[in-house]
Coordinates of C-alpha atoms and ligand atoms in Angstrom, one line a residue:
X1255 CA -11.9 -13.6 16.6
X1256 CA -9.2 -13.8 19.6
X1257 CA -5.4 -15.2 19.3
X1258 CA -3.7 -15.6 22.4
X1259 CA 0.0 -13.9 21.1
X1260 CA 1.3 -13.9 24.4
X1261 CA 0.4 -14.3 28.1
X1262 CA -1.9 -11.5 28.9
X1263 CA -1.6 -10.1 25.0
X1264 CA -4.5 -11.1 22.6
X1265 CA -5.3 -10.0 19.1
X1266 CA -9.1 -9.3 19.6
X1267 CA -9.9 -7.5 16.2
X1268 CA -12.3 -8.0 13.1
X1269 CA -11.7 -10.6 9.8
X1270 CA -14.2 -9.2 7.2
X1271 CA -14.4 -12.0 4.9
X1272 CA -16.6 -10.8 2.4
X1273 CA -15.2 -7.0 1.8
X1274 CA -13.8 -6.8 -1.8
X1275 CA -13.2 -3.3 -2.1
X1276 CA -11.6 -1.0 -0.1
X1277 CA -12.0 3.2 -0.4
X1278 CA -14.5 2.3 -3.1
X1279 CA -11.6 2.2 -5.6
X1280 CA -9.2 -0.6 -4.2
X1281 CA -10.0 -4.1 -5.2
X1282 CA -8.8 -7.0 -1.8
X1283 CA -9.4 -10.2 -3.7
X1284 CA -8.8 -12.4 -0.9
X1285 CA -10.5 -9.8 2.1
X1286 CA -9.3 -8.1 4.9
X1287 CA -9.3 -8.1 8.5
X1288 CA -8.9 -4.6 11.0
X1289 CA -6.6 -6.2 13.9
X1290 CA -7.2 -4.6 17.4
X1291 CA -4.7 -5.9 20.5
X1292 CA -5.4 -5.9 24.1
X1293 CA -2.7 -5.9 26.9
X1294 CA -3.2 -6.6 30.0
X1295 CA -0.3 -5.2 32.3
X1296 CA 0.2 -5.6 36.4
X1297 CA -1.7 -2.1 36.5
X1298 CA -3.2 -0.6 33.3
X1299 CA -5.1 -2.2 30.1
X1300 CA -4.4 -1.4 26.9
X1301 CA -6.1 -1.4 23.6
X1302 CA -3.9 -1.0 20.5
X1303 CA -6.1 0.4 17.4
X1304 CA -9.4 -0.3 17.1
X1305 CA -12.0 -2.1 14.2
X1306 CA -13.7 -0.9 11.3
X1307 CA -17.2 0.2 12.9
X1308 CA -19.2 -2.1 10.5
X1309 CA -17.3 -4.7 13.0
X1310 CA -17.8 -2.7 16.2
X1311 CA -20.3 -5.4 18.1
X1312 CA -17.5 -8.0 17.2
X1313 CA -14.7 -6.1 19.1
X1314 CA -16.6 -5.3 22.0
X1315 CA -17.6 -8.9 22.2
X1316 CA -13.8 -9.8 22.3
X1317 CA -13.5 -7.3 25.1
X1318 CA -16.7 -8.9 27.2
X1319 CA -15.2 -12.8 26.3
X1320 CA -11.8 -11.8 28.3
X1321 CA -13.7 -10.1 30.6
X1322 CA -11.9 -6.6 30.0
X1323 CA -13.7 -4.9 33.0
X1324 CA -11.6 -1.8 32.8
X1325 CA -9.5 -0.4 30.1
X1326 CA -6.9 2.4 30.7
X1327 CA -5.4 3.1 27.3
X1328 CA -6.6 3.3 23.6
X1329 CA -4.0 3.5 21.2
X1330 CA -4.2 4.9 18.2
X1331 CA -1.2 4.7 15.8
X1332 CA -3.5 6.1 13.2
X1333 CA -6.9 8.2 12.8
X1334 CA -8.3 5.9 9.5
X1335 CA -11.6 5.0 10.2
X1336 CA -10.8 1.5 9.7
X1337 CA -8.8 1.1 12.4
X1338 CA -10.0 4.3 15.1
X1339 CA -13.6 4.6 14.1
X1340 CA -15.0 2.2 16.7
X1341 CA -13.2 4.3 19.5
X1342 CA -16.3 6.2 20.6
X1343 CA -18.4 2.8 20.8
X1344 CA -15.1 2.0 23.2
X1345 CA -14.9 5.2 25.0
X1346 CA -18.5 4.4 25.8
X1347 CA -18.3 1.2 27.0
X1348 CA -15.0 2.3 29.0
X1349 CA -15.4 6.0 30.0
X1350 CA -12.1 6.3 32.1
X1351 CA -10.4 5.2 28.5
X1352 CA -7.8 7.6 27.5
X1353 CA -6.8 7.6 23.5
X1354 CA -3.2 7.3 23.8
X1355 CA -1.2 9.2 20.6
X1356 CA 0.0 12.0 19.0
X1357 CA -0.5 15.5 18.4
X1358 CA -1.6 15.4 14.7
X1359 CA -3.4 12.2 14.8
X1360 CA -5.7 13.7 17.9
X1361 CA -6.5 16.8 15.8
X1362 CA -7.3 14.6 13.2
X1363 CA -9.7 12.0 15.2
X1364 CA -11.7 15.4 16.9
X1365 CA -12.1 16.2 13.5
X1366 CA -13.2 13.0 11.9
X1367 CA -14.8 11.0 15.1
X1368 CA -15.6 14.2 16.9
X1369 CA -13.7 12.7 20.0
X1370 CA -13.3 15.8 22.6
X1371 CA -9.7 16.8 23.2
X1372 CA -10.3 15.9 26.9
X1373 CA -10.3 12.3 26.4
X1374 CA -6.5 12.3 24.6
X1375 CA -2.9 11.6 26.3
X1376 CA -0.4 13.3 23.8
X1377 CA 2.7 11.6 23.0
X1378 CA 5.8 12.4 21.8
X1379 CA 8.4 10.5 18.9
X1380 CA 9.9 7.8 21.5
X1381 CA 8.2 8.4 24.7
X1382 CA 7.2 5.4 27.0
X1383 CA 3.6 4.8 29.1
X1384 CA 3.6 2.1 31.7
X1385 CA 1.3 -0.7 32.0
X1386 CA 2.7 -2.0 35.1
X1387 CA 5.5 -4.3 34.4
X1388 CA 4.9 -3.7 30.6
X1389 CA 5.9 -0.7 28.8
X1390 CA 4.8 0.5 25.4
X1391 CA 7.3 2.9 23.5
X1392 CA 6.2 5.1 20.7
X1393 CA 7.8 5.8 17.6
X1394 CA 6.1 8.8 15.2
X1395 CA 6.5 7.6 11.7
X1396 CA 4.5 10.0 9.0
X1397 CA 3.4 8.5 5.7
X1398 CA 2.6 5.3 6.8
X1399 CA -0.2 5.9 5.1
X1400 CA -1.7 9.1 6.2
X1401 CA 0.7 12.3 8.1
X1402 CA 0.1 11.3 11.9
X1403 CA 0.8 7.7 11.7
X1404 CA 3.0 6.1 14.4
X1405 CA 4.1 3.0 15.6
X1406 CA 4.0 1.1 19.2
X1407 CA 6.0 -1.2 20.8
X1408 CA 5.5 -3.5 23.3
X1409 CA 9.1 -3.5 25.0
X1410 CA 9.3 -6.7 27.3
X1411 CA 6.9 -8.6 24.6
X1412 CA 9.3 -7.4 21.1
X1413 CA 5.8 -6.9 19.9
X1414 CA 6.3 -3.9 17.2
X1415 CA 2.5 -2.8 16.5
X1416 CA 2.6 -1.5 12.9
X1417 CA -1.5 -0.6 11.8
X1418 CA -0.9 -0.2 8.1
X1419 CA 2.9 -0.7 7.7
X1420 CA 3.6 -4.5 6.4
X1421 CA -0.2 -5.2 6.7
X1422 CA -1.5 -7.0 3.9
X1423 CA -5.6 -7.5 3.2
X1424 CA -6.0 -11.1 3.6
X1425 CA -8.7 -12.6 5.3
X1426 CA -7.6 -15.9 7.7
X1427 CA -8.3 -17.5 10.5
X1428 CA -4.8 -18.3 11.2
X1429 CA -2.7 -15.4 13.5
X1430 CA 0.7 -15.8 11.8
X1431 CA 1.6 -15.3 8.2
X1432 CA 2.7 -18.5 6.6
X1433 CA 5.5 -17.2 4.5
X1434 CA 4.3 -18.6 1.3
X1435 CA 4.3 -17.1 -2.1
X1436 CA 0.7 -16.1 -1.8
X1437 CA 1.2 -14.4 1.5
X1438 CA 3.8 -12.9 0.0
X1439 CA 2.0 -11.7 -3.1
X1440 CA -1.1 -9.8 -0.8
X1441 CA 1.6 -8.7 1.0
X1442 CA 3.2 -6.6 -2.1
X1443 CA -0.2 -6.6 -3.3
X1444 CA -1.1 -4.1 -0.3
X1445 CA 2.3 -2.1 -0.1
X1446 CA 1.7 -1.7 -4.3
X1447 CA -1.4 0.4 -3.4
X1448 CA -0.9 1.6 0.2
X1449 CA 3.0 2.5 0.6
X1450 CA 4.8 2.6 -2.5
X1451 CA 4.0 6.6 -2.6
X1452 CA 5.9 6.4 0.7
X1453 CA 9.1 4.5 -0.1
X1454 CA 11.6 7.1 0.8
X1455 CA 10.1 7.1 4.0
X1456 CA 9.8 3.8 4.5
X1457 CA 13.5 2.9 3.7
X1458 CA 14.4 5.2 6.7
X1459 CA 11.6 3.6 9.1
X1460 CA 13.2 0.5 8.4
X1461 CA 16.5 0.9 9.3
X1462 CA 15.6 1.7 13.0
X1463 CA 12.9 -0.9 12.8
X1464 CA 15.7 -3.6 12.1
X1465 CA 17.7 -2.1 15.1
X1466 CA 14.7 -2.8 17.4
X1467 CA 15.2 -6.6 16.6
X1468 CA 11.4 -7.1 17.5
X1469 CA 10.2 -10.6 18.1
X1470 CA 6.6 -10.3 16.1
X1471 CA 5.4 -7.6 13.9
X1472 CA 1.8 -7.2 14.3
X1473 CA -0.3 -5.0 11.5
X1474 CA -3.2 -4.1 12.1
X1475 CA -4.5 -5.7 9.1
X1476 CA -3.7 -9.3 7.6
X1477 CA -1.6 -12.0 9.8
X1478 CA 1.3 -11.3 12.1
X1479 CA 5.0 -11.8 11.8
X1480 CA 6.0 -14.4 13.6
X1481 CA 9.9 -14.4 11.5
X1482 CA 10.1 -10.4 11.1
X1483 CA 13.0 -10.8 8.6
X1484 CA 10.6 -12.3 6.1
X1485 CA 9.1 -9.1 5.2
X1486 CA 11.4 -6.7 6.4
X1487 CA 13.6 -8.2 3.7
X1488 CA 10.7 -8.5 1.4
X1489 CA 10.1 -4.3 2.0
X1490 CA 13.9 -3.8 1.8
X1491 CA 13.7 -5.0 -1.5
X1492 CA 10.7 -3.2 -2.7
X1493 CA 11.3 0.1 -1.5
X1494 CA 14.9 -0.2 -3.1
X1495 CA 15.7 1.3 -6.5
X1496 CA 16.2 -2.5 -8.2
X1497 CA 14.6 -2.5 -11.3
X1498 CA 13.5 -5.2 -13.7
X1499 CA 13.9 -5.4 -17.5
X1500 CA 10.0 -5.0 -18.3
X1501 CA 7.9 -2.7 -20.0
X1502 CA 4.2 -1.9 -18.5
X1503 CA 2.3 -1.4 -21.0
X1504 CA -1.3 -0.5 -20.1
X1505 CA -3.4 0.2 -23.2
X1506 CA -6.9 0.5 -24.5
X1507 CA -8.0 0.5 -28.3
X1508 CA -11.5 1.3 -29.8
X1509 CA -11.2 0.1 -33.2
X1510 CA -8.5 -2.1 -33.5
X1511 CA -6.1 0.6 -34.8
X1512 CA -4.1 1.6 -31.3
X1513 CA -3.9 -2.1 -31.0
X1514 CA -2.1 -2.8 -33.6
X1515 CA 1.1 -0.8 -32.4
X1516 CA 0.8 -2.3 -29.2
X1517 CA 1.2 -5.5 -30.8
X1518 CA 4.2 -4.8 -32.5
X1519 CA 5.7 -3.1 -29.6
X1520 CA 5.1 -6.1 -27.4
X1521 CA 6.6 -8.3 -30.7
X1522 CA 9.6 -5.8 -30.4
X1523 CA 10.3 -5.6 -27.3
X1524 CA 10.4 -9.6 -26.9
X1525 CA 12.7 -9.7 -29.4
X1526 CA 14.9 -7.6 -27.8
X1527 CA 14.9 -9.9 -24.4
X1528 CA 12.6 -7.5 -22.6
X1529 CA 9.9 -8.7 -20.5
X1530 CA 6.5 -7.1 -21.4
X1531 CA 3.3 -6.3 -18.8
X1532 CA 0.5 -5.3 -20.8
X1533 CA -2.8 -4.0 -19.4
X1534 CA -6.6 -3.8 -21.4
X1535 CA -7.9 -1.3 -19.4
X1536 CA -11.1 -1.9 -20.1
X1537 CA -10.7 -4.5 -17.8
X1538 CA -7.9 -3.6 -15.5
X1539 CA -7.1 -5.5 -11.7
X1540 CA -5.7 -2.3 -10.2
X1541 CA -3.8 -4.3 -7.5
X1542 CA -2.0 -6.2 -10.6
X1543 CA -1.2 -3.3 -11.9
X1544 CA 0.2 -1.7 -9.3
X1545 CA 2.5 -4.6 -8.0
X1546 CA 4.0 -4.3 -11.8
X1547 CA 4.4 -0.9 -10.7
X1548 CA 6.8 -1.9 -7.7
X1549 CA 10.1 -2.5 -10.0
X1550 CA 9.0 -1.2 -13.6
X1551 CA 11.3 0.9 -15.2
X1552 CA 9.7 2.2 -18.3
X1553 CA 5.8 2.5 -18.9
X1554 CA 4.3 2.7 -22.1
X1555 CA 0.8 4.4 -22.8
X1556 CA -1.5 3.2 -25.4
X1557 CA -4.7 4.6 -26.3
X1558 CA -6.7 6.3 -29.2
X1559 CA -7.9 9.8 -29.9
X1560 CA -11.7 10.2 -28.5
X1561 CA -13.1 13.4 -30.1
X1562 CA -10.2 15.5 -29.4
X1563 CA -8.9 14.3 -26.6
X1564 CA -7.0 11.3 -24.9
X1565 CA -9.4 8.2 -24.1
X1566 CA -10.8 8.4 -20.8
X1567 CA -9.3 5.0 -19.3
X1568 CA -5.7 6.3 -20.3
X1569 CA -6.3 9.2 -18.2
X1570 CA -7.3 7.5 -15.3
X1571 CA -4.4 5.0 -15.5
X1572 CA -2.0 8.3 -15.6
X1573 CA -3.4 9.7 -12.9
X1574 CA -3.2 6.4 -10.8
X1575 CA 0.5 5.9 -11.8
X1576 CA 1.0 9.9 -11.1
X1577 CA -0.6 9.2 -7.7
X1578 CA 1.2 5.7 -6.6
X1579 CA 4.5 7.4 -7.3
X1580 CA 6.6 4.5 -8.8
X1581 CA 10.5 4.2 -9.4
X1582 CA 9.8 4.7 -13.1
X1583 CA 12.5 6.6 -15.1
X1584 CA 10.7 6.3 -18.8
X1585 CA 7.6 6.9 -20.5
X1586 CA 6.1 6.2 -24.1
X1587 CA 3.0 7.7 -25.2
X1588 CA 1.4 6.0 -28.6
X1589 CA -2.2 5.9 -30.3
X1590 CA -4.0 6.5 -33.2
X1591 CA -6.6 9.4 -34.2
X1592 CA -8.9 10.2 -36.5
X1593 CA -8.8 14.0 -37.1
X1594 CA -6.5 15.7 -34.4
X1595 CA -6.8 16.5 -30.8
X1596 CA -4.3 17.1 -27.6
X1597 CA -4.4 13.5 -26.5
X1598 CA -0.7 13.5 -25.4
X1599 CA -1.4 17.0 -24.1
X1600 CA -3.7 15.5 -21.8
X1601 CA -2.1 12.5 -20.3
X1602 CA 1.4 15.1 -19.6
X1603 CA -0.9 17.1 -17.4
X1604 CA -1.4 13.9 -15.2
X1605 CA 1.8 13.0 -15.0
X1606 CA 3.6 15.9 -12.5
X1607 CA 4.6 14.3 -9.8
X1608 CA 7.2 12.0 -11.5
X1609 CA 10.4 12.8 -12.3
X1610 CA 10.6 10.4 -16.1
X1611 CA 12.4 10.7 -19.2
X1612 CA 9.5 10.7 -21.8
X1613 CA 10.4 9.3 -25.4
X1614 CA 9.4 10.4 -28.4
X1615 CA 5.7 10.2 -28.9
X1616 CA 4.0 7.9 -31.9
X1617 CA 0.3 9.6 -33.1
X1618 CA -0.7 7.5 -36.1
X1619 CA -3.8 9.3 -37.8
X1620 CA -5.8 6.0 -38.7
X1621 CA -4.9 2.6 -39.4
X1622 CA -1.0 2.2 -39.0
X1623 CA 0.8 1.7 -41.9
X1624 CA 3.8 -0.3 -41.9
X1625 CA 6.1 3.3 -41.6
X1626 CA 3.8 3.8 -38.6
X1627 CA 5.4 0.6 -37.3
X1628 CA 8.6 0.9 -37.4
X1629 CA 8.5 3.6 -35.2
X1630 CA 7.2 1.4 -32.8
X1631 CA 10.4 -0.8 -33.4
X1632 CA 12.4 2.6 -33.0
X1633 CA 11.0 2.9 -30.0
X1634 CA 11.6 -0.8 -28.8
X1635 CA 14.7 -0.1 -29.6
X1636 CA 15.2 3.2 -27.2
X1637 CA 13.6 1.3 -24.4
X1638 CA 16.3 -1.5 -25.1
X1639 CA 18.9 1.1 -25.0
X1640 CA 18.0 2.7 -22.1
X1641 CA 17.8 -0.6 -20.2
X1642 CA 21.1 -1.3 -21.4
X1643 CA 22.3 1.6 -19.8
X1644 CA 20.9 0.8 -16.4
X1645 CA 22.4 -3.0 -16.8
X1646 CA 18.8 -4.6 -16.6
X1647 CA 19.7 -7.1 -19.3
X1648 CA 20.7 -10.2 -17.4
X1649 CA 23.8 -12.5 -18.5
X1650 CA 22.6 -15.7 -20.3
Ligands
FEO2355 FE1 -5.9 0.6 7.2 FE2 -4.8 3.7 6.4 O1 -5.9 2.4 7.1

């Protein structure tokens, strides 16, 4: 697909409609698309990123239908396959290509695309390359996603090329986001799952990016940004410390037993005034999740004793929570069990990267008893506390 963006700029990438999982682990409901840009300038051509190579053909077809006879530049703000792993198919069809980026990310496309080191220009944080009356300036940002990743801007255009940062996977036909609540939602949807490990980082990026007062922000997946405020502020706010007064509460129950104390809890908390998330995860919509994630403060656990250990699911949620790195400051650990075990043992040992404050944990051996369940109020009552401390609860 090709969007004119500006004269002599075109988006010339890939929409993959039909992709509804991304890393074999990441569910995109709504698609995806792997955005490639070509500039022409007065004397060089330049490619920013590249396409997924399922969609190869499709990019190269782009290139043929604006009649891109020679192409100086490939740039690569960042060695994923998604977005560098058609550059050989390019460097084929254009051998004088040079992959424009820097130092990391060429040691890590030799490595994963077995480019050879003589086909790279190295670039530093903030150095310029002229296309002829265009320039594009280069700004290193690690962590967004993976250590080499960098940003490029077009400086005459105000065209801030992003790749992952402020992408969002949606598939459209249209070039510009429309600012809407579902937009929006893919949007946090994608930062959820993709950035929120990165936040600290982030809220430093954007300070500088805000100072560059660029005209379009152009991810490399999803639609443009034609009003860049709309999701810097939107980022601003989720990479903030802001909380909300809700409790996530994924659980899972085999025999009815677990549940019964995450019903009371979520009874409990209502009653206290605090919103309540809950999660089966048998049947868990990890992008929901981890947008609940985004300004959660406390996260209870639910599950039962399996043999003597934690249910599986639980320790898969912990270790995807552990991994996404979340502003949460509490944890609760509750479930039932038949005859012992090290259940809460196990789900600790997931949980090492975050810095929480754990309460007291509720094992119930069997069915919960009606002492059993007013230590699930107790602990209602903590979590209320807590969130009174940190002013969550709202003035009615
Ligand atoms: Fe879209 Fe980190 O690749």
């Amino acid at each position: 697909m090709i969007h004119k963006i500006a004269d002599g700029v075109f988006s010339v990438g890939s929409v993959h409609w039909e992709r509804r999982v991304f890393d074999e682990l990441i569910p995109i409901p709504d698609g995806t698309s792997y955005n490639s840009f070509l500039i022409f300038g007065k004397e060089k051509t330049a490619l920013v990123d590249t396409v997924d190579p399922e969609k190869t053909h499709e990019l190269l077809t782009n290139l043929e239908k604006l009649k891109v006879e020679r192409l100086d530049f490939v740039v690569a703000n960042h060695a994923e396959q998604d977005h560098s792993g058609s550059i050989p198919a390019v460097l084929k069809k254009y051998p004088m290509a040079r992959v424009v980026t820097n130092s990391k990310c060429r040691g890590m496309l030799m490595d994963l695309l077995h480019i050879p080191e003589e086909k790279f220009l190295v670039v530093e944080d903030r150095e310029e390359l002229s296309l002829g009356e265009r320039t594009l300036k280069f700004f290193l940002a690690p962590w967004v996603h993976w250590p080499e990743t960098m940003l490029t801007y077009l400086m005459e255009d105000k065209i801030l090329f992003t790749c992952d940062l402020f992408g969002s996977h949606f598939a459209t036909s249209r070039l510009y986001a429309e600012e809407d609540a579902k937009v929006l939602e893919d949007a946090k949807r994608y930062y959820a799952e993709i950035m929120m490990p990165f936040r600290v980082q982030i809220r430093k990026y954007l300070k500088w990016i805000g100072e560059l007062e660029p005209r379009i922000i152009a991810p490399s997946h999803g639609p443009l940004w034609k009003n860049p405020e709309f999701i810097l502020k939107a980022y601003g706010e989720w990479v903030s410390d802001n909380l909300s007064n809700k409790v996530l509460l994924p659980h899972i129950s085999m025999h009815g037993s677990t549940r019964r104390m995450v019903d009371r809890l979520i009874d409990s908390l209502v009653e206290r005034g605090i919103d309540v998330v809950p999660f089966d995860l048998g049947k868990i919509d990890l992008g929901r999740f981890a947008i609940e994630l985004v300004d959660a403060p406390t996260l209870v656990l639910a599950a039962p004793t399996v043999l003597v250990g934690v249910h599986p699911m639980a320790i898969y949620a912990a270790y995807l929570v552990n991994a996404l790195r979340p502003k949460l400051k509490y944890f609760g650990f509750m479930g039932s069990f038949g005859w012992g075990g090290r259940a809460l043992d196990h789900i600790k040992a997931q949980l090492t990267s975050l810095k929480v404050e754990s309460f007291e944990p509720i094992m119930v051996k069997g069915l919960p008893r009606e002492e059993d369940l007013e230590k699930v109020d107790s602990l209602a009552e903590a979590i209320a506390q807590k969130h009174r401390e940190l002013n969550l609860f709202k003035e009615v």
